[in-house]
Amino acid sequence: MDLSETDFDRILFFEHARKTAEATYATNPLDADNLTKWGGALFELAQFQGGEESVKAISDAISKLEEALAINPKKPETNWYLGNAHSALAFCFPDHDTAMVHFDKATHCFQKAAEEDPGNELYKNSLEMLAKAPELHQELQKQMAGQNTVNATSSNTSTKVSKESKKKKKSSDLTYDILGWVILAVGIVAWVGLAKYHVATASPPPR
């Protein structure tokens, strides 16, 4: 995967956040804010991975966010990130029923976030975008199925066409991955803003 300078900077930023959160967890495992940062960083880094690695990173993020909510269940940003993670995981499964399980969990999380912080437009907008996700998931699966059918037919024609079909399938897979993340794009800006907020409001070290 070719990375732009911005993407590379994001990877460095979130990898640093992940390592810092992991180190902090070793000394204070009951810090819900730190667990939220850790889960958020894992979730963002998953965007630069693919296949099983991406699914594992998202699953790890969900684990950390759920751990944070076990400590503080009313934390809106944690619920919001958990909703994003479940939304992303839903797009990783071709089976619609399996995807719907995660979409439903995401809806619950976004609703909780909006209830705890009703003035935050981001949480409301996330709910609105999520309402369109199941339909988008089905449409993507239809396109993937149609593309695979074309690829299978073409592969029986000639070796040359078969190679072209594989290229098309890779392109289709890439498009699928990108579209799966469209609904979560706003999370990138929000996480950077959240991280900056925590830095700005951090208490000075004791003298």
Coordinates of N, CA and C in Angstrom, one line a residue:
M1 N 0.8 -1.2 0.0 CA 0.0 0.0 0.0 C 0.9 1.2 0.0
D2 N 0.6 2.1 -1.0 CA 1.4 3.4 -1.0 C 0.8 4.4 0.0
L3 N 1.7 5.0 0.8 CA 1.3 5.9 1.8 C 1.7 7.3 1.5
S4 N 0.8 8.2 1.7 CA 1.1 9.6 1.5 C 1.8 10.1 2.8
E5 N 2.4 11.3 2.7 CA 3.1 11.8 3.8 C 2.1 12.0 5.0
T6 N 0.9 12.4 4.7 CA -0.1 12.5 5.8 C -0.4 11.2 6.4
D7 N -0.6 10.2 5.6 CA -0.8 8.8 6.2 C 0.3 8.4 7.1
F8 N 1.5 8.6 6.6 CA 2.7 8.2 7.4 C 2.7 8.9 8.7
D9 N 2.4 10.2 8.7 CA 2.4 11.0 9.9 C 1.3 10.5 10.9
R10 N 0.2 10.1 10.3 CA -0.9 9.5 11.1 C -0.5 8.2 11.8
I11 N 0.2 7.3 11.0 CA 0.7 6.1 11.6 C 1.6 6.3 12.7
L12 N 2.6 7.2 12.5 CA 3.5 7.6 13.6 C 2.8 8.1 14.8
F13 N 1.8 9.0 14.6 CA 1.1 9.6 15.7 C 0.3 8.5 16.5
F14 N -0.4 7.7 15.8 CA -1.2 6.7 16.5 C -0.4 5.6 17.1
E15 N 0.7 5.2 16.4 CA 1.6 4.2 17.0 C 2.2 4.7 18.3
H16 N 2.6 6.0 18.3 CA 3.1 6.6 19.5 C 2.1 6.6 20.6
A17 N 0.8 6.9 20.2 CA -0.3 6.9 21.2 C -0.5 5.5 21.8
R18 N -0.4 4.5 20.9 CA -0.6 3.2 21.3 C 0.4 2.7 22.4
K19 N 1.7 3.0 22.0 CA 2.8 2.6 22.9 C 2.7 3.4 24.2
T20 N 2.4 4.7 24.2 CA 2.2 5.4 25.4 C 1.1 4.9 26.3
A21 N 0.0 4.6 25.7 CA -1.1 4.0 26.4 C -0.8 2.7 27.0
E22 N -0.1 1.9 26.3 CA 0.3 0.5 26.8 C 1.2 0.7 28.0
A23 N 2.1 1.6 27.9 CA 3.1 1.8 29.1 C 2.3 2.4 30.3
T24 N 1.3 3.3 30.0 CA 0.6 3.8 31.1 C -0.3 2.8 31.8
Y25 N -0.8 1.9 31.0 CA -1.7 0.8 31.5 C -0.9 -0.1 32.4
A26 N 0.3 -0.3 32.2 CA 1.2 -1.2 33.1 C 1.2 -0.6 34.5
T27 N 1.1 0.7 34.7 CA 1.2 1.3 36.0 C -0.2 1.7 36.5
N28 N -1.2 1.9 35.6 CA -2.5 2.2 36.1 C -3.5 1.6 35.2
P29 N -3.9 0.3 35.4 CA -4.8 -0.4 34.5 C -6.3 0.1 34.7
L30 N -6.6 0.9 35.6 CA -8.0 1.4 35.8 C -8.2 2.8 35.3
D31 N -7.3 3.3 34.4 CA -7.5 4.6 33.8 C -8.4 4.5 32.6
A32 N -9.6 4.9 32.7 CA -10.6 4.7 31.5 C -10.1 5.6 30.4
D33 N -9.6 6.8 30.7 CA -9.2 7.7 29.6 C -8.0 7.1 28.8
N34 N -7.1 6.5 29.5 CA -6.0 5.8 28.9 C -6.4 4.7 28.0
L35 N -7.3 3.9 28.5 CA -7.8 2.7 27.8 C -8.6 3.2 26.5
T36 N -9.2 4.3 26.6 CA -9.9 4.9 25.5 C -8.9 5.3 24.4
K37 N -7.8 5.9 24.8 CA -6.8 6.3 23.9 C -6.2 5.1 23.2
W38 N -5.9 4.1 24.0 CA -5.3 2.8 23.5 C -6.2 2.2 22.5
G39 N -7.5 2.1 22.8 CA -8.5 1.5 21.9 C -8.6 2.3 20.6
G40 N -8.7 3.6 20.8 CA -8.8 4.5 19.6 C -7.6 4.4 18.7
A41 N -6.4 4.3 19.3 CA -5.2 4.2 18.5 C -5.1 2.9 17.7
L42 N -5.5 1.8 18.4 CA -5.6 0.5 17.7 C -6.6 0.6 16.5
F43 N -7.7 1.2 16.8 CA -8.7 1.3 15.7 C -8.2 2.1 14.5
E44 N -7.6 3.2 14.8 CA -7.1 4.1 13.7 C -6.0 3.3 12.9
L45 N -5.1 2.6 13.6 CA -4.0 1.9 13.0 C -4.6 0.7 12.1
A46 N -5.7 0.2 12.4 CA -6.3 -0.9 11.6 C -6.6 -0.4 10.2
Q47 N -6.8 0.9 10.0 CA -7.1 1.4 8.7 C -5.9 1.2 7.7
F48 N -4.7 1.0 8.3 CA -3.6 0.8 7.4 C -3.1 -0.6 7.3
Q49 N -4.0 -1.5 7.8 CA -3.8 -2.9 7.7 C -4.8 -3.5 6.8
G50 N -4.7 -4.8 6.5 CA -5.7 -5.4 5.7 C -6.0 -6.9 6.1
G51 N -7.2 -7.4 5.7 CA -7.5 -8.7 5.9 C -7.6 -9.1 7.4
E52 N -7.0 -10.2 7.8 CA -7.1 -10.7 9.2 C -6.4 -9.7 10.1
E53 N -5.3 -9.1 9.7 CA -4.6 -8.2 10.6 C -5.5 -7.0 11.0
S54 N -6.3 -6.5 10.0 CA -7.2 -5.4 10.3 C -8.3 -5.9 11.3
V55 N -8.9 -7.0 11.0 CA -9.9 -7.6 11.9 C -9.4 -7.7 13.3
K56 N -8.2 -8.2 13.5 CA -7.6 -8.4 14.8 C -7.3 -7.1 15.5
A57 N -6.9 -6.1 14.7 CA -6.6 -4.8 15.3 C -7.9 -4.2 15.8
I58 N -9.0 -4.3 15.0 CA -10.3 -3.8 15.4 C -10.8 -4.5 16.6
S59 N -10.7 -5.8 16.6 CA -11.1 -6.6 17.8 C -10.4 -6.3 19.0
D60 N -9.1 -6.0 18.9 CA -8.3 -5.6 20.1 C -8.7 -4.2 20.6
A61 N -9.1 -3.4 19.6 CA -9.6 -2.0 20.0 C -10.9 -2.2 20.8
I62 N -11.8 -3.0 20.3 CA -13.0 -3.2 21.0 C -12.8 -3.7 22.4
S63 N -11.8 -4.6 22.6 CA -11.5 -5.2 23.9 C -11.1 -4.1 24.8
K64 N -10.2 -3.2 24.4 CA -9.7 -2.1 25.2 C -10.8 -1.1 25.6
L65 N -11.7 -0.8 24.6 CA -12.8 0.1 24.8 C -13.8 -0.4 25.7
E66 N -14.1 -1.7 25.6 CA -15.1 -2.4 26.5 C -14.5 -2.4 28.0
E67 N -13.2 -2.5 28.1 CA -12.5 -2.5 29.4 C -12.6 -1.1 30.0
A68 N -12.5 -0.1 29.1 CA -12.7 1.3 29.6 C -14.1 1.5 30.1
L69 N -15.1 1.0 29.4 CA -16.5 1.2 29.7 C -16.9 0.4 31.0
A70 N -16.2 -0.7 31.3 CA -16.4 -1.4 32.5 C -16.0 -0.6 33.7
I71 N -15.0 0.3 33.5 CA -14.6 1.2 34.6 C -15.5 2.5 34.6
N72 N -15.8 3.0 33.5 CA -16.7 4.2 33.4 C -17.7 4.0 32.2
P73 N -18.8 3.4 32.5 CA -19.8 3.2 31.4 C -20.5 4.4 30.8
K74 N -20.3 5.5 31.4 CA -21.0 6.7 31.0 C -20.0 7.7 30.2
K75 N -18.9 7.2 29.8 CA -17.9 8.0 29.1 C -18.3 8.1 27.6
P76 N -18.8 9.2 27.1 CA -19.4 9.3 25.7 C -18.4 9.0 24.6
E77 N -17.1 9.6 24.8 CA -16.2 9.3 23.7 C -15.8 7.9 23.6
T78 N -15.8 7.2 24.7 CA -15.5 5.7 24.6 C -16.6 5.0 23.9
N79 N -17.8 5.3 24.3 CA -19.0 4.7 23.6 C -18.9 5.0 22.1
W80 N -18.5 6.2 21.7 CA -18.5 6.6 20.3 C -17.4 5.8 19.6
Y81 N -16.3 5.7 20.2 CA -15.2 4.9 19.5 C -15.6 3.5 19.4
L82 N -16.2 2.9 20.4 CA -16.7 1.5 20.3 C -17.7 1.4 19.2
G83 N -18.6 2.3 19.0 CA -19.5 2.3 17.9 C -18.8 2.3 16.6
N84 N -17.8 3.1 16.4 CA -17.0 3.1 15.2 C -16.4 1.8 14.9
A85 N -15.8 1.2 16.0 CA -15.1 -0.1 15.9 C -16.1 -1.2 15.4
H86 N -17.3 -1.2 16.0 CA -18.2 -2.2 15.6 C -18.7 -2.0 14.2
S87 N -18.8 -0.7 13.8 CA -19.2 -0.4 12.4 C -18.2 -0.9 11.4
A88 N -16.9 -0.7 11.7 CA -15.9 -1.1 10.9 C -15.8 -2.7 10.8
L89 N -16.0 -3.3 12.0 CA -16.0 -4.8 12.0 C -17.1 -5.4 11.2
A90 N -18.2 -4.7 11.2 CA -19.4 -5.2 10.4 C -19.0 -5.3 8.9
F91 N -18.3 -4.3 8.4 CA -17.9 -4.3 7.0 C -16.9 -5.4 6.6
C92 N -16.3 -6.0 7.7 CA -15.3 -7.0 7.4 C -16.0 -8.4 7.2
F93 N -17.3 -8.5 7.4 CA -18.0 -9.8 7.3 C -18.9 -9.7 6.1
P94 N -18.8 -10.6 5.1 CA -19.8 -10.6 4.0 C -21.2 -11.0 4.4
D95 N -21.3 -11.8 5.4 CA -22.7 -12.3 5.8 C -23.4 -11.1 6.4
H96 N -24.6 -10.9 5.9 CA -25.4 -9.7 6.3 C -25.8 -9.8 7.8
D97 N -26.3 -11.0 8.2 CA -26.7 -11.2 9.6 C -25.6 -11.0 10.6
T98 N -24.4 -11.4 10.2 CA -23.3 -11.2 11.1 C -23.0 -9.7 11.2
A99 N -23.0 -9.1 10.0 CA -22.7 -7.6 10.0 C -23.8 -6.9 10.8
M100 N -25.0 -7.3 10.8 CA -26.1 -6.6 11.5 C -25.9 -6.7 13.0
V101 N -25.3 -7.7 13.5 CA -25.0 -7.8 14.9 C -24.1 -6.7 15.3
H102 N -23.1 -6.4 14.5 CA -22.2 -5.3 14.9 C -22.8 -4.0 14.6
F103 N -23.6 -3.8 13.6 CA -24.3 -2.6 13.3 C -25.2 -2.2 14.5
D104 N -25.9 -3.2 15.0 CA -26.8 -3.0 16.2 C -26.0 -2.6 17.4
K105 N -24.9 -3.2 17.6 CA -24.0 -2.8 18.7 C -23.5 -1.4 18.6
A106 N -23.2 -1.1 17.3 CA -22.7 0.3 17.0 C -23.8 1.3 17.3
T107 N -25.0 1.0 16.9 CA -26.1 1.9 17.2 C -26.3 2.1 18.6
H108 N -26.3 1.1 19.4 CA -26.4 1.2 20.9 C -25.3 2.1 21.4
C109 N -24.1 1.9 21.0 CA -23.0 2.7 21.5 C -23.1 4.2 21.1
F110 N -23.5 4.5 19.9 CA -23.7 5.9 19.4 C -24.9 6.5 20.2
Q111 N -25.9 5.8 20.5 CA -27.0 6.3 21.2 C -26.6 6.6 22.7
K112 N -25.8 5.8 23.3 CA -25.3 6.0 24.6 C -24.4 7.3 24.6
A113 N -23.6 7.4 23.6 CA -22.7 8.6 23.5 C -23.6 9.9 23.4
A114 N -24.6 9.8 22.6 CA -25.5 11.0 22.4 C -26.3 11.3 23.6
E115 N -26.7 10.3 24.4 CA -27.4 10.5 25.6 C -26.5 11.2 26.7
E116 N -25.3 10.8 26.7 CA -24.4 11.3 27.7 C -23.9 12.7 27.4
D117 N -23.9 13.0 26.1 CA -23.4 14.3 25.6 C -24.3 14.8 24.5
P118 N -25.6 15.2 24.9 CA -26.6 15.5 23.8 C -26.2 16.7 23.0
G119 N -25.3 17.6 23.4 CA -25.0 18.7 22.6 C -23.9 18.5 21.6
N120 N -23.4 17.3 21.5 CA -22.3 16.9 20.6 C -22.9 16.5 19.3
E121 N -22.7 17.3 18.3 CA -23.3 17.0 16.9 C -22.6 15.8 16.3
L122 N -21.3 15.5 16.7 CA -20.6 14.4 16.1 C -21.3 13.1 16.4
Y123 N -21.8 12.9 17.6 CA -22.5 11.7 18.0 C -23.8 11.5 17.2
K124 N -24.5 12.6 17.1 CA -25.8 12.6 16.3 C -25.5 12.3 14.8
N125 N -24.5 12.9 14.3 CA -24.2 12.6 12.9 C -23.8 11.2 12.7
S126 N -23.1 10.6 13.7 CA -22.7 9.2 13.5 C -23.9 8.3 13.5
L127 N -24.9 8.6 14.3 CA -26.1 7.8 14.2 C -26.8 7.9 12.9
E128 N -26.8 9.1 12.3 CA -27.4 9.3 11.0 C -26.7 8.5 9.9
M129 N -25.4 8.6 10.0 CA -24.6 7.8 9.0 C -24.7 6.3 9.1
L130 N -24.8 5.9 10.4 CA -24.9 4.5 10.6 C -26.2 3.9 10.1
A131 N -27.2 4.7 10.1 CA -28.5 4.2 9.6 C -28.4 3.8 8.2
K132 N -27.5 4.3 7.4 CA -27.3 4.0 6.0 C -26.3 2.8 5.8
A133 N -25.7 2.4 6.9 CA -24.6 1.4 6.7 C -25.1 0.0 6.3
P134 N -26.2 -0.5 6.9 CA -26.7 -1.8 6.4 C -27.0 -1.9 4.9
E135 N -27.6 -0.8 4.4 CA -27.9 -0.8 3.0 C -26.6 -0.7 2.2
L136 N -25.6 0.1 2.6 CA -24.4 0.1 1.9 C -23.7 -1.2 1.9
H137 N -23.8 -1.9 3.1 CA -23.1 -3.2 3.2 C -23.7 -4.2 2.2
Q138 N -25.1 -4.2 2.0 CA -25.7 -5.1 1.1 C -25.3 -4.8 -0.3
E139 N -25.3 -3.5 -0.6 CA -25.0 -3.0 -2.0 C -23.5 -3.4 -2.4
L140 N -22.6 -3.3 -1.4 CA -21.2 -3.7 -1.7 C -21.1 -5.2 -1.9
Q141 N -21.9 -6.0 -1.1 CA -21.9 -7.4 -1.3 C -22.4 -7.8 -2.7
K142 N -23.5 -7.1 -3.1 CA -24.0 -7.4 -4.5 C -23.0 -7.1 -5.6
Q143 N -22.3 -6.0 -5.4 CA -21.3 -5.6 -6.4 C -20.1 -6.6 -6.4
M144 N -19.7 -7.0 -5.2 CA -18.7 -8.0 -5.1 C -19.1 -9.3 -5.7
A145 N -20.3 -9.8 -5.4 CA -20.8 -11.0 -6.0 C -20.8 -11.0 -7.5
G146 N -21.3 -9.8 -8.0 CA -21.4 -9.7 -9.5 C -20.0 -9.6 -10.1
Q147 N -19.1 -9.0 -9.5 CA -17.7 -8.9 -10.0 C -17.0 -10.3 -10.0
N148 N -17.3 -11.1 -8.9 CA -16.7 -12.4 -8.8 C -17.3 -13.3 -9.9
T149 N -18.6 -13.1 -10.2 CA -19.2 -13.9 -11.3 C -18.5 -13.6 -12.6
V150 N -18.3 -12.3 -12.9 CA -17.7 -11.9 -14.1 C -16.3 -12.5 -14.2
N151 N -15.6 -12.4 -13.0 CA -14.2 -12.9 -13.0 C -14.2 -14.4 -13.3
A152 N -15.1 -15.1 -12.7 CA -15.1 -16.6 -12.9 C -15.4 -17.0 -14.3
T153 N -16.3 -16.2 -15.0 CA -16.6 -16.5 -16.4 C -15.4 -16.1 -17.3
S154 N -14.8 -15.0 -17.0 CA -13.7 -14.6 -17.8 C -12.5 -15.5 -17.6
S155 N -12.3 -16.1 -16.4 CA -11.2 -16.9 -16.2 C -11.2 -18.2 -17.0
N156 N -12.4 -18.6 -17.5 CA -12.6 -19.8 -18.3 C -12.3 -19.5 -19.8
T157 N -12.2 -18.2 -20.1 CA -12.0 -17.9 -21.5 C -10.5 -18.0 -22.0
S158 N -9.6 -17.4 -21.2 CA -8.2 -17.5 -21.6 C -7.4 -17.2 -20.4
T159 N -6.1 -17.6 -20.4 CA -5.2 -17.2 -19.4 C -5.0 -15.7 -19.2
K160 N -5.0 -15.1 -20.4 CA -4.8 -13.6 -20.4 C -5.9 -12.9 -19.7
V161 N -7.1 -13.3 -20.0 CA -8.3 -12.7 -19.4 C -8.4 -13.1 -17.9
S162 N -7.9 -14.3 -17.6 CA -7.9 -14.7 -16.2 C -7.0 -13.7 -15.4
K163 N -5.8 -13.4 -15.9 CA -4.9 -12.5 -15.2 C -5.6 -11.1 -15.0
E164 N -6.3 -10.7 -16.1 CA -6.9 -9.4 -16.0 C -8.0 -9.4 -15.0
S165 N -8.7 -10.6 -14.9 CA -9.8 -10.7 -13.9 C -9.2 -10.6 -12.5
K166 N -8.1 -11.2 -12.2 CA -7.5 -11.1 -10.9 C -7.1 -9.7 -10.5
K167 N -6.7 -9.0 -11.6 CA -6.4 -7.6 -11.3 C -7.6 -6.8 -11.0
K168 N -8.7 -7.1 -11.7 CA -10.0 -6.4 -11.4 C -10.5 -6.8 -10.0
K169 N -10.3 -8.0 -9.6 CA -10.8 -8.5 -8.3 C -10.0 -7.7 -7.2
K170 N -8.7 -7.6 -7.4 CA -7.9 -6.9 -6.5 C -8.3 -5.4 -6.4
S171 N -8.6 -4.8 -7.5 CA -9.1 -3.5 -7.5 C -10.5 -3.4 -6.8
S172 N -11.3 -4.4 -7.1 CA -12.6 -4.4 -6.4 C -12.5 -4.6 -4.9
D173 N -11.6 -5.4 -4.5 CA -11.3 -5.6 -3.0 C -10.8 -4.3 -2.4
L174 N -10.0 -3.6 -3.1 CA -9.4 -2.4 -2.6 C -10.6 -1.4 -2.4
T175 N -11.4 -1.3 -3.5 CA -12.6 -0.4 -3.4 C -13.5 -0.7 -2.2
Y176 N -13.7 -2.0 -2.0 CA -14.5 -2.4 -0.9 C -13.9 -2.0 0.4
D177 N -12.6 -2.2 0.6 CA -12.0 -1.8 1.8 C -12.1 -0.3 2.1
I178 N -11.9 0.5 1.0 CA -12.0 2.0 1.1 C -13.4 2.4 1.5
L179 N -14.4 1.9 0.8 CA -15.8 2.2 1.1 C -16.2 1.8 2.5
G180 N -15.7 0.7 2.9 CA -16.0 0.3 4.3 C -15.6 1.3 5.3
W181 N -14.6 2.1 5.0 CA -14.1 3.1 6.0 C -14.7 4.4 5.8
V182 N -15.4 4.7 4.7 CA -16.0 6.0 4.5 C -16.8 6.5 5.6
I183 N -17.6 5.6 6.1 CA -18.5 6.0 7.2 C -17.8 6.4 8.5
L184 N -16.5 6.0 8.6 CA -15.8 6.3 9.8 C -14.7 7.4 9.6
A185 N -14.7 8.1 8.4 CA -13.7 9.0 8.1 C -13.7 10.2 9.2
V186 N -14.8 10.6 9.6 CA -14.9 11.7 10.6 C -14.1 11.4 11.9
G187 N -13.9 10.1 12.2 CA -13.3 9.7 13.4 C -11.8 10.1 13.4
I188 N -11.2 10.2 12.3 CA -9.8 10.6 12.2 C -9.6 12.0 12.8
V189 N -10.4 12.9 12.4 CA -10.3 14.3 12.8 C -10.6 14.3 14.3
A190 N -11.7 13.6 14.7 CA -12.2 13.6 16.1 C -11.1 13.1 17.0
W191 N -10.4 12.0 16.6 CA -9.4 11.4 17.5 C -8.2 12.4 17.7
V192 N -7.8 13.0 16.6 CA -6.7 14.0 16.7 C -7.1 15.1 17.7
G193 N -8.3 15.6 17.5 CA -8.8 16.6 18.4 C -8.9 16.2 19.8
L194 N -9.3 14.9 20.0 CA -9.4 14.4 21.4 C -8.0 14.3 22.0
A195 N -7.1 13.8 21.2 CA -5.7 13.7 21.7 C -5.1 15.0 22.1
K196 N -5.3 16.0 21.2 CA -4.8 17.3 21.5 C -5.5 17.9 22.8
Y197 N -6.8 17.6 22.9 CA -7.5 18.1 24.1 C -6.9 17.5 25.4
H198 N -6.6 16.2 25.4 CA -6.0 15.6 26.5 C -4.6 16.2 26.9
V199 N -3.9 16.5 25.8 CA -2.5 17.0 26.0 C -2.7 18.4 26.6
A200 N -3.6 19.2 26.1 CA -3.7 20.6 26.5 C -4.2 20.7 27.9
T201 N -5.1 19.7 28.3 CA -5.7 19.8 29.7 C -5.0 18.9 30.7
A202 N -3.9 18.3 30.3 CA -3.2 17.4 31.2 C -2.6 18.2 32.4
S203 N -2.7 17.6 33.5 CA -2.2 18.2 34.7 C -0.7 18.2 34.8
P204 N -0.1 19.3 35.2 CA 1.4 19.3 35.3 C 1.9 18.2 36.2
P205 N 3.1 17.7 36.0 CA 3.6 16.7 36.9 C 3.9 17.3 38.3
P206 N 3.7 16.5 39.3 CA 4.0 17.0 40.7 C 5.4 17.3 40.9
R207 N 5.7 18.4 41.7 CA 7.1 18.8 41.9 C 7.6 18.0 43.1

